[in-house]
mmCIF file of C-alpha atoms and ligand atoms in Angstrom:
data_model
loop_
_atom_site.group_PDB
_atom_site.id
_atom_site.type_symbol
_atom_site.label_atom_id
_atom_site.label_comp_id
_atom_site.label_asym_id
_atom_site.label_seq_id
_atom_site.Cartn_x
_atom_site.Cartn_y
_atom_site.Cartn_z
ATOM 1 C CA UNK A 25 25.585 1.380 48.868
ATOM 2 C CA UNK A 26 28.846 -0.615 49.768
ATOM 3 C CA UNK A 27 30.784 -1.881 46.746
ATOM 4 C CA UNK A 28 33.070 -4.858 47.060
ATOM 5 C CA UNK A 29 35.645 -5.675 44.964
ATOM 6 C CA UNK A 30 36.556 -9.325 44.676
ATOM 7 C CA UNK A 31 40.438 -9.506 42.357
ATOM 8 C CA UNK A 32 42.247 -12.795 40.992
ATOM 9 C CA UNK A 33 43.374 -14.766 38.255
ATOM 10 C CA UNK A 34 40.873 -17.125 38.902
ATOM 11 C CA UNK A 35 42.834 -19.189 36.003
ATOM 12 C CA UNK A 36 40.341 -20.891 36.546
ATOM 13 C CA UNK A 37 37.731 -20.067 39.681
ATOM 14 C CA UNK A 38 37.613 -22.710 42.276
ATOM 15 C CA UNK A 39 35.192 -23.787 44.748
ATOM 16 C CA UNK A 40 37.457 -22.046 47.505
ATOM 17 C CA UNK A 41 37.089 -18.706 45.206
ATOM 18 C CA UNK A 42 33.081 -19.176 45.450
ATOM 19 C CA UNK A 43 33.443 -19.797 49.087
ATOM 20 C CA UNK A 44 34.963 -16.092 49.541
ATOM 21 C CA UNK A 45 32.290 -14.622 46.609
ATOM 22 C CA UNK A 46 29.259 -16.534 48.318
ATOM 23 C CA UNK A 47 30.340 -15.047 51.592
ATOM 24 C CA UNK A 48 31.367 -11.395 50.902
ATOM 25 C CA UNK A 49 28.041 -11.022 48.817
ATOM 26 C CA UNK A 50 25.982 -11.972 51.537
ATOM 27 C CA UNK A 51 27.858 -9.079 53.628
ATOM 28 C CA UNK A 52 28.029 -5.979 51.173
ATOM 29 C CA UNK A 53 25.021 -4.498 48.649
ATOM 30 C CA UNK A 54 27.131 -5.206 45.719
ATOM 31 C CA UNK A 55 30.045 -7.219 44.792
ATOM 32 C CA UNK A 56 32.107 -7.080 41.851
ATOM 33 C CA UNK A 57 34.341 -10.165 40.859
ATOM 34 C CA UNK A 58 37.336 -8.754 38.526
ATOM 35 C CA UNK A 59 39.140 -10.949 37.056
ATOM 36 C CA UNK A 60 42.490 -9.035 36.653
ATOM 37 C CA UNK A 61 44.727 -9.238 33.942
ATOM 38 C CA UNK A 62 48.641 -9.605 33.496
ATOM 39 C CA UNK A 63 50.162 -8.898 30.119
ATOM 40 C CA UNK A 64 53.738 -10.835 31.815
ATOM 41 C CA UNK A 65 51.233 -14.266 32.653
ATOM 42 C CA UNK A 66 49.818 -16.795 30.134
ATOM 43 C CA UNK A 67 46.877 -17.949 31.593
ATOM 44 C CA UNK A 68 44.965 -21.205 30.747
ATOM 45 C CA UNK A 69 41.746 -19.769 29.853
ATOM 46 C CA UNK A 70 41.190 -16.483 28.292
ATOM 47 C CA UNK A 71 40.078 -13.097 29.737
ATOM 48 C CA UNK A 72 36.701 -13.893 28.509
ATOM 49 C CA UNK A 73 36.412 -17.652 29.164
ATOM 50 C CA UNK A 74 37.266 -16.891 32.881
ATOM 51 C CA UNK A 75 34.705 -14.200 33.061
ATOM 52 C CA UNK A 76 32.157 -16.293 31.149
ATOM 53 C CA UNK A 77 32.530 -18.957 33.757
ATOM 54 C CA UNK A 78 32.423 -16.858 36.616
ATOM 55 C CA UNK A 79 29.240 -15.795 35.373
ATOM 56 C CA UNK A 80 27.750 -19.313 35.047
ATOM 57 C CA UNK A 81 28.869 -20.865 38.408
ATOM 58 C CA UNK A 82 27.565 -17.058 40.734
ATOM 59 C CA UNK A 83 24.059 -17.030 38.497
ATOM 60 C CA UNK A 84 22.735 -17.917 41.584
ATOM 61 C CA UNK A 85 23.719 -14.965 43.364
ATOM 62 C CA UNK A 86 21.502 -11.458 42.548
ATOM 63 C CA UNK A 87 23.991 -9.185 43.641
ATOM 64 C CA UNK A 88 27.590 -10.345 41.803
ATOM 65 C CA UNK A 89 28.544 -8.844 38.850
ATOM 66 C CA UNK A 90 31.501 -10.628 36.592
ATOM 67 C CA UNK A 91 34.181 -7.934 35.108
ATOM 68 C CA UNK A 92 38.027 -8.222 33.814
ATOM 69 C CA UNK A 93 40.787 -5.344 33.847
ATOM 70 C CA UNK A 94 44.276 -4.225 33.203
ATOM 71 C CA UNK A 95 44.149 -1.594 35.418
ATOM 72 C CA UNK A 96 45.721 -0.791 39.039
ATOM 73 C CA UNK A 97 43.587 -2.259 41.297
ATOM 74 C CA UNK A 98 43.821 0.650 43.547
ATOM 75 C CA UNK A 99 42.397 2.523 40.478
ATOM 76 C CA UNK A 100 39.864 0.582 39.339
ATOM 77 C CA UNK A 101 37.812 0.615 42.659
ATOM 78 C CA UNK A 102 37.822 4.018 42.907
ATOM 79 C CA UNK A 103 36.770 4.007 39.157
ATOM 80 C CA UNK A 104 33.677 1.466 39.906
ATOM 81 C CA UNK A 105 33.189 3.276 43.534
ATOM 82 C CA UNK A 106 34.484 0.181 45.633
ATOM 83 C CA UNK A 107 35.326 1.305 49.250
ATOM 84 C CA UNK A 108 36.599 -2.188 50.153
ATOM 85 C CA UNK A 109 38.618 -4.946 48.521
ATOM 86 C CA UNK A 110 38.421 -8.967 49.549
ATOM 87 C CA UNK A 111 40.815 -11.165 49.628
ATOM 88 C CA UNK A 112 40.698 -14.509 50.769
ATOM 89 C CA UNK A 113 43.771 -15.983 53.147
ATOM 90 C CA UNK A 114 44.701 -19.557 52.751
ATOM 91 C CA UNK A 115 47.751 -19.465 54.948
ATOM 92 C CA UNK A 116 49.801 -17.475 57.062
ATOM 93 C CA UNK A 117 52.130 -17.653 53.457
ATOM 94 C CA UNK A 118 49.218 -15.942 51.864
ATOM 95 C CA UNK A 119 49.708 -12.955 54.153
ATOM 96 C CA UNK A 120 52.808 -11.139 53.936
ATOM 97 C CA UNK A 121 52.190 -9.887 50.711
ATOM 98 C CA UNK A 122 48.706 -9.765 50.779
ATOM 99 C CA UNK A 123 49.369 -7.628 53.708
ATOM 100 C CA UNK A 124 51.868 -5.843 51.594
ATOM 101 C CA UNK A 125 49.194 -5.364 48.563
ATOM 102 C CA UNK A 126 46.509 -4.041 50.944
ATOM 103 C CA UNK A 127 48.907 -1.219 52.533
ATOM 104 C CA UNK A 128 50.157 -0.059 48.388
ATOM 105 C CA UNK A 129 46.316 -0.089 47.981
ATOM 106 C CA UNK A 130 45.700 2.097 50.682
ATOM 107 C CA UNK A 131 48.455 4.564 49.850
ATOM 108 C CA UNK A 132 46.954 4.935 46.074
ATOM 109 C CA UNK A 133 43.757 5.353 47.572
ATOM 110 C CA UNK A 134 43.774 6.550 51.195
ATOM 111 C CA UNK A 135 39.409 5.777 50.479
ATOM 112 C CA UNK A 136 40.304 1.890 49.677
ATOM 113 C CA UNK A 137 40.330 -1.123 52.833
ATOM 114 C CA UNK A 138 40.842 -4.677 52.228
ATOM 115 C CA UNK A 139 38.900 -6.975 53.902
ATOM 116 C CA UNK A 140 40.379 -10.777 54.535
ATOM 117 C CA UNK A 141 38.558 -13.558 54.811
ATOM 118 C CA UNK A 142 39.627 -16.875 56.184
ATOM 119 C CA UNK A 143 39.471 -19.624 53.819
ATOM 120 C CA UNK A 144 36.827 -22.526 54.709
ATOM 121 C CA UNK A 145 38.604 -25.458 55.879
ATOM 122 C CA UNK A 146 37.642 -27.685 53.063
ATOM 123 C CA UNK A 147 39.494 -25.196 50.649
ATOM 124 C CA UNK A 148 43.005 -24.372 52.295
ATOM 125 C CA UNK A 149 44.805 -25.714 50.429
ATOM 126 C CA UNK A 150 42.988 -25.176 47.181
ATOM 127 C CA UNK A 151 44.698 -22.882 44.707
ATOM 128 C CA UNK A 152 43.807 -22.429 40.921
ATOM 129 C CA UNK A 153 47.282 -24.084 40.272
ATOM 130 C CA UNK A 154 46.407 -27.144 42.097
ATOM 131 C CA UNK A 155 43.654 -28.125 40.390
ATOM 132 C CA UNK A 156 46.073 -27.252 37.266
ATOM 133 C CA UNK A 157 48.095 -30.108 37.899
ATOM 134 C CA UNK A 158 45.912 -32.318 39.257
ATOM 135 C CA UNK A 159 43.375 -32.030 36.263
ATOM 136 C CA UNK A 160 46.424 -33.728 34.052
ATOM 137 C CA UNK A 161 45.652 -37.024 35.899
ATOM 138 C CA UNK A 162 43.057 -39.338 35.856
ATOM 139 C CA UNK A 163 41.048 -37.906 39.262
ATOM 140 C CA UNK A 164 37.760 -35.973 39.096
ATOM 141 C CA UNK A 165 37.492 -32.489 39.825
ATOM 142 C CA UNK A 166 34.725 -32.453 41.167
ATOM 143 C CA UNK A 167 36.131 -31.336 45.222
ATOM 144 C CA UNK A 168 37.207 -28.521 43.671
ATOM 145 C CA UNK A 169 36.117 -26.884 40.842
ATOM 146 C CA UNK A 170 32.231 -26.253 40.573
ATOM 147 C CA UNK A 171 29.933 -28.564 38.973
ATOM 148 C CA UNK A 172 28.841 -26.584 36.133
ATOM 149 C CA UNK A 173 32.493 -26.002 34.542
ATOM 150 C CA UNK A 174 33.936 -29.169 35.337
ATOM 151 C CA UNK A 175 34.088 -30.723 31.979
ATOM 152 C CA UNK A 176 35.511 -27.437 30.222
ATOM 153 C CA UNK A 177 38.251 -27.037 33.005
ATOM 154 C CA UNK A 178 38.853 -31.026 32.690
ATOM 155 C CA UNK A 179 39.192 -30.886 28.691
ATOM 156 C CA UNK A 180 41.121 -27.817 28.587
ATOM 157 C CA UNK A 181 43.691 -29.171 31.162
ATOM 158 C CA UNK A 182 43.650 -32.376 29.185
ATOM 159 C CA UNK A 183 44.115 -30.605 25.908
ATOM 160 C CA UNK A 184 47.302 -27.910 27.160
ATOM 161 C CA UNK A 185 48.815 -31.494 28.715
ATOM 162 C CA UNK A 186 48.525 -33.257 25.496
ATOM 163 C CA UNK A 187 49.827 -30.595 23.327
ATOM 164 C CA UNK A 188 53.307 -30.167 25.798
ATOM 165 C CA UNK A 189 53.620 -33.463 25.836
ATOM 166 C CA UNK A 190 53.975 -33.588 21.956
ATOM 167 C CA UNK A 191 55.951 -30.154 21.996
ATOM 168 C CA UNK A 192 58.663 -32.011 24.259
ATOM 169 C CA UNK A 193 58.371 -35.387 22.069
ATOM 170 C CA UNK A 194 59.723 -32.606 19.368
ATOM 171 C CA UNK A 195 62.217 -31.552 20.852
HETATM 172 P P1 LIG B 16 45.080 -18.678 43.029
HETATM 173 O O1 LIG B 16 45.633 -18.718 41.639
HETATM 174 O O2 LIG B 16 46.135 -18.845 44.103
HETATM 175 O O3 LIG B 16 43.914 -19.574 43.239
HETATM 176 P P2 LIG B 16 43.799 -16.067 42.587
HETATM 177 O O4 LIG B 16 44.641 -14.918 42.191
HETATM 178 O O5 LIG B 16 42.885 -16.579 41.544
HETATM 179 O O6 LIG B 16 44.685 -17.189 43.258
HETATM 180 O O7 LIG B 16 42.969 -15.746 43.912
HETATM 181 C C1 LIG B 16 42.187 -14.619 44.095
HETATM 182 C C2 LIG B 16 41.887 -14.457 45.567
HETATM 183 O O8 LIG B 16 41.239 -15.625 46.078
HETATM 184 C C3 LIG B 16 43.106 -14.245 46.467
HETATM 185 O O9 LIG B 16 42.718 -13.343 47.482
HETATM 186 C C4 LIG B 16 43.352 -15.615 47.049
HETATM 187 O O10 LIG B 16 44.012 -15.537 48.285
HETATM 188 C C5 LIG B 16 41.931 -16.117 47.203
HETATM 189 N N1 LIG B 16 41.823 -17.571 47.183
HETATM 190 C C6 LIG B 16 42.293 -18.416 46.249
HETATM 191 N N2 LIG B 16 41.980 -19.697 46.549
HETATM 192 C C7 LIG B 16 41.304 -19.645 47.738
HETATM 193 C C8 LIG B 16 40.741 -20.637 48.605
HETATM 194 N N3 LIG B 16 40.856 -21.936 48.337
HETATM 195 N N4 LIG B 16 40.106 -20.226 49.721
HETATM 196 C C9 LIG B 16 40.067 -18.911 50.015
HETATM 197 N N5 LIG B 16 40.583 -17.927 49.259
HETATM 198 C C10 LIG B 16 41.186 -18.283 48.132
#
Protein backbone atom coordinates (compact mmCIF):
# COMPACT_ATOMS: atom_id res chain seq x y z
CA UNK A 1 0.00 0.00 0.00
CA UNK A 2 1.50 3.53 -0.83
CA UNK A 3 1.15 6.08 1.98
CA UNK A 4 1.16 9.77 1.22
CA UNK A 5 1.86 12.29 3.42
CA UNK A 6 0.26 15.65 2.77
CA UNK A 7 2.21 18.58 5.60
CA UNK A 8 1.12 22.37 6.23
CA UNK A 9 -0.14 24.88 8.42
CA UNK A 10 -3.15 24.93 6.64
CA UNK A 11 -3.92 28.07 9.11
CA UNK A 12 -6.57 27.64 7.63
CA UNK A 13 -6.94 24.98 4.45
CA UNK A 14 -7.73 26.59 1.21
CA UNK A 15 -9.31 25.54 -1.87
CA UNK A 16 -5.70 25.43 -3.51
CA UNK A 17 -4.75 22.94 -0.43
CA UNK A 18 -7.88 20.64 -1.54
CA UNK A 19 -6.77 20.95 -5.07
CA UNK A 20 -3.30 19.13 -4.10
CA UNK A 21 -5.36 16.59 -1.42
CA UNK A 22 -8.15 15.85 -4.15
CA UNK A 23 -5.38 15.09 -6.57
CA UNK A 24 -2.69 13.11 -4.64
CA UNK A 25 -5.59 10.88 -3.20
CA UNK A 26 -6.75 9.94 -6.41
CA UNK A 27 -2.96 8.79 -7.16
CA UNK A 28 -1.82 6.85 -3.90
CA UNK A 29 -3.98 4.04 -1.65
CA UNK A 30 -3.84 6.27 1.27
CA UNK A 31 -3.21 9.79 2.08
CA UNK A 32 -2.61 11.35 5.25
CA UNK A 33 -3.14 15.23 5.68
CA UNK A 34 -0.89 16.40 8.84
CA UNK A 35 -1.37 19.38 9.89
CA UNK A 36 2.09 20.19 11.46
CA UNK A 37 2.69 22.10 14.36
CA UNK A 38 5.19 24.99 15.39
CA UNK A 39 5.59 25.83 19.05
CA UNK A 40 7.62 29.44 17.54
CA UNK A 41 4.03 30.27 15.27
CA UNK A 42 0.65 31.50 16.61
CA UNK A 43 -1.70 30.27 14.36
CA UNK A 44 -5.31 31.54 13.82
CA UNK A 45 -7.11 28.45 14.49
CA UNK A 46 -6.09 25.80 16.83
CA UNK A 47 -4.41 22.39 16.28
CA UNK A 48 -7.76 20.90 16.57
CA UNK A 49 -9.99 23.44 14.78
CA UNK A 50 -7.67 23.03 11.68
CA UNK A 51 -7.88 19.32 11.84
CA UNK A 52 -11.63 19.42 12.53
CA UNK A 53 -12.06 21.37 9.37
CA UNK A 54 -9.94 19.43 7.30
CA UNK A 55 -12.05 16.68 8.19
CA UNK A 56 -15.34 18.36 7.17
CA UNK A 57 -14.32 19.89 3.76
CA UNK A 58 -12.23 15.94 2.48
CA UNK A 59 -15.53 13.86 3.93
CA UNK A 60 -15.99 13.32 0.53
CA UNK A 61 -12.92 11.57 -0.07
CA UNK A 62 -12.73 7.59 1.33
CA UNK A 63 -9.19 7.41 1.44
CA UNK A 64 -7.87 10.83 3.49
CA UNK A 65 -7.26 10.66 6.88
CA UNK A 66 -6.92 14.17 9.01
CA UNK A 67 -3.85 14.08 11.70
CA UNK A 68 -1.64 16.96 13.54
CA UNK A 69 2.10 16.62 14.88
CA UNK A 70 5.10 18.14 16.46
CA UNK A 71 7.31 15.86 15.15
CA UNK A 72 10.15 15.90 12.29
CA UNK A 73 8.47 15.35 9.34
CA UNK A 74 11.12 13.09 8.15
CA UNK A 75 10.17 11.09 11.31
CA UNK A 76 6.78 11.00 11.33
CA UNK A 77 6.41 9.27 7.85
CA UNK A 78 8.52 6.71 8.64
CA UNK A 79 6.49 6.43 11.95
CA UNK A 80 2.97 6.21 9.92
CA UNK A 81 4.90 4.15 6.97
CA UNK A 82 4.71 7.09 4.32
CA UNK A 83 7.21 6.41 1.43
CA UNK A 84 6.36 9.75 -0.22
CA UNK A 85 5.65 13.32 0.85
CA UNK A 86 3.46 16.08 -1.34
CA UNK A 87 3.93 19.28 -1.63
CA UNK A 88 2.24 21.58 -3.72
CA UNK A 89 4.41 24.44 -5.81
CA UNK A 90 2.83 27.76 -6.34
CA UNK A 91 5.85 29.46 -7.80
CA UNK A 92 9.24 29.09 -8.81
CA UNK A 93 9.63 31.14 -5.05
CA UNK A 94 7.99 28.12 -3.59
CA UNK A 95 10.89 25.97 -4.75
CA UNK A 96 14.16 26.67 -3.43
CA UNK A 97 13.37 25.68 -0.15
CA UNK A 98 10.92 23.29 -0.83
CA UNK A 99 13.66 21.81 -2.81
CA UNK A 100 15.84 22.35 0.17
CA UNK A 101 13.15 20.56 2.65
CA UNK A 102 12.77 17.56 0.32
CA UNK A 103 16.74 16.85 0.12
CA UNK A 104 16.95 17.25 4.58
CA UNK A 105 13.99 14.80 4.24
CA UNK A 106 15.74 12.47 2.25
CA UNK A 107 18.95 12.53 4.27
CA UNK A 108 16.81 11.67 7.64
CA UNK A 109 15.22 9.10 5.77
CA UNK A 110 17.15 7.83 2.74
CA UNK A 111 13.26 5.62 2.37
CA UNK A 112 11.34 9.19 2.13
CA UNK A 113 10.62 11.12 -1.72
CA UNK A 114 8.68 14.17 -2.12
CA UNK A 115 6.45 14.43 -4.74
CA UNK A 116 5.49 18.18 -6.19
CA UNK A 117 2.59 19.03 -7.62
CA UNK A 118 1.86 22.06 -9.69
CA UNK A 119 -0.68 24.26 -8.33
CA UNK A 120 -4.04 24.60 -10.52
CA UNK A 121 -4.09 27.83 -12.16
CA UNK A 122 -7.06 29.16 -10.36
CA UNK A 123 -5.03 28.78 -7.02
CA UNK A 124 -1.43 30.29 -7.66
CA UNK A 125 -1.53 32.68 -5.98
CA UNK A 126 -3.63 31.43 -3.12
CA UNK A 127 -1.84 31.11 0.20
CA UNK A 128 -3.49 30.60 3.72
CA UNK A 129 -2.15 34.18 4.47
CA UNK A 130 -4.00 35.70 1.69
CA UNK A 131 -7.16 34.80 2.49
CA UNK A 132 -5.92 36.08 6.12
CA UNK A 133 -5.93 39.47 5.05
CA UNK A 134 -8.38 39.54 2.71
CA UNK A 135 -11.07 37.98 5.13
CA UNK A 136 -10.59 41.49 7.26
CA UNK A 137 -12.49 43.25 4.40
CA UNK A 138 -15.78 43.28 3.27
CA UNK A 139 -15.26 40.52 0.14
CA UNK A 140 -16.57 36.94 0.26
CA UNK A 141 -14.45 34.08 0.57
CA UNK A 142 -16.00 32.09 -1.19
CA UNK A 143 -12.96 31.74 -4.39
CA UNK A 144 -11.01 30.51 -1.90
CA UNK A 145 -11.79 28.88 1.03
CA UNK A 146 -14.34 25.89 0.75
CA UNK A 147 -17.93 26.28 1.14
CA UNK A 148 -18.50 24.39 4.18
CA UNK A 149 -16.02 26.53 6.52
CA UNK A 150 -16.58 29.75 5.10
CA UNK A 151 -18.51 31.37 7.81
CA UNK A 152 -16.11 30.04 10.70
CA UNK A 153 -12.94 31.24 8.72
CA UNK A 154 -14.97 34.65 7.94
CA UNK A 155 -15.98 35.20 11.79
CA UNK A 156 -12.78 34.19 13.16
CA UNK A 157 -10.84 36.61 10.82
CA UNK A 158 -13.44 39.19 11.71
CA UNK A 159 -13.14 38.52 15.39
CA UNK A 160 -8.79 38.47 15.61
CA UNK A 161 -9.30 41.97 13.37
CA UNK A 162 -11.63 43.44 15.80
CA UNK A 163 -9.82 42.54 18.87
CA UNK A 164 -6.20 44.24 17.33
CA UNK A 165 -7.92 46.90 16.37
CA UNK A 166 -9.03 47.65 20.03
CA UNK A 167 -5.53 46.38 21.38
CA UNK A 168 -3.89 49.30 19.21
CA UNK A 169 -6.84 51.86 20.20
CA UNK A 170 -5.11 50.97 23.81
CA UNK A 171 -2.16 51.66 23.20
P1 LIG B 1 0.38 28.40 3.10
O1 LIG B 1 0.29 28.95 4.49
O2 LIG B 1 1.41 29.10 2.24
O3 LIG B 1 -0.94 28.28 2.42
P2 LIG B 1 0.85 25.66 4.05
O4 LIG B 1 2.01 25.40 4.92
O5 LIG B 1 -0.47 25.55 4.71
O6 LIG B 1 1.05 27.01 3.25
O7 LIG B 1 0.87 24.73 2.75
C1 LIG B 1 1.03 23.36 2.77
C2 LIG B 1 1.40 22.88 1.39
O8 LIG B 1 0.41 23.27 0.44
C3 LIG B 1 2.72 23.43 0.84
O9 LIG B 1 3.31 22.39 0.08
C4 LIG B 1 2.28 24.55 -0.07
O10 LIG B 1 3.22 24.79 -1.08
C5 LIG B 1 0.99 23.97 -0.63
N1 LIG B 1 0.04 24.99 -1.07
C6 LIG B 1 -0.43 26.03 -0.36
N2 LIG B 1 -1.32 26.75 -1.08
C7 LIG B 1 -1.38 26.14 -2.30
C8 LIG B 1 -2.09 26.41 -3.51
N3 LIG B 1 -2.87 27.49 -3.63
N4 LIG B 1 -1.94 25.57 -4.55
C9 LIG B 1 -1.09 24.53 -4.44
N5 LIG B 1 -0.38 24.22 -3.35
C10 LIG B 1 -0.53 25.00 -2.28
Amino acid sequence: MKIAIYPGSFDPITKGHLNIIERAASIFDRLIVCVMVNAEKQPMFSRAERENMIRRVTSHLQNVEVDASDELLAEYARRKGGCVIVKGLRAVSDFEHEFQMALINRNINPQLDTMFLTAEHDYMYLSSSVVRELGTYPVSLDPYVPAEIIDEVTARIHSVHERRIQDGKQH
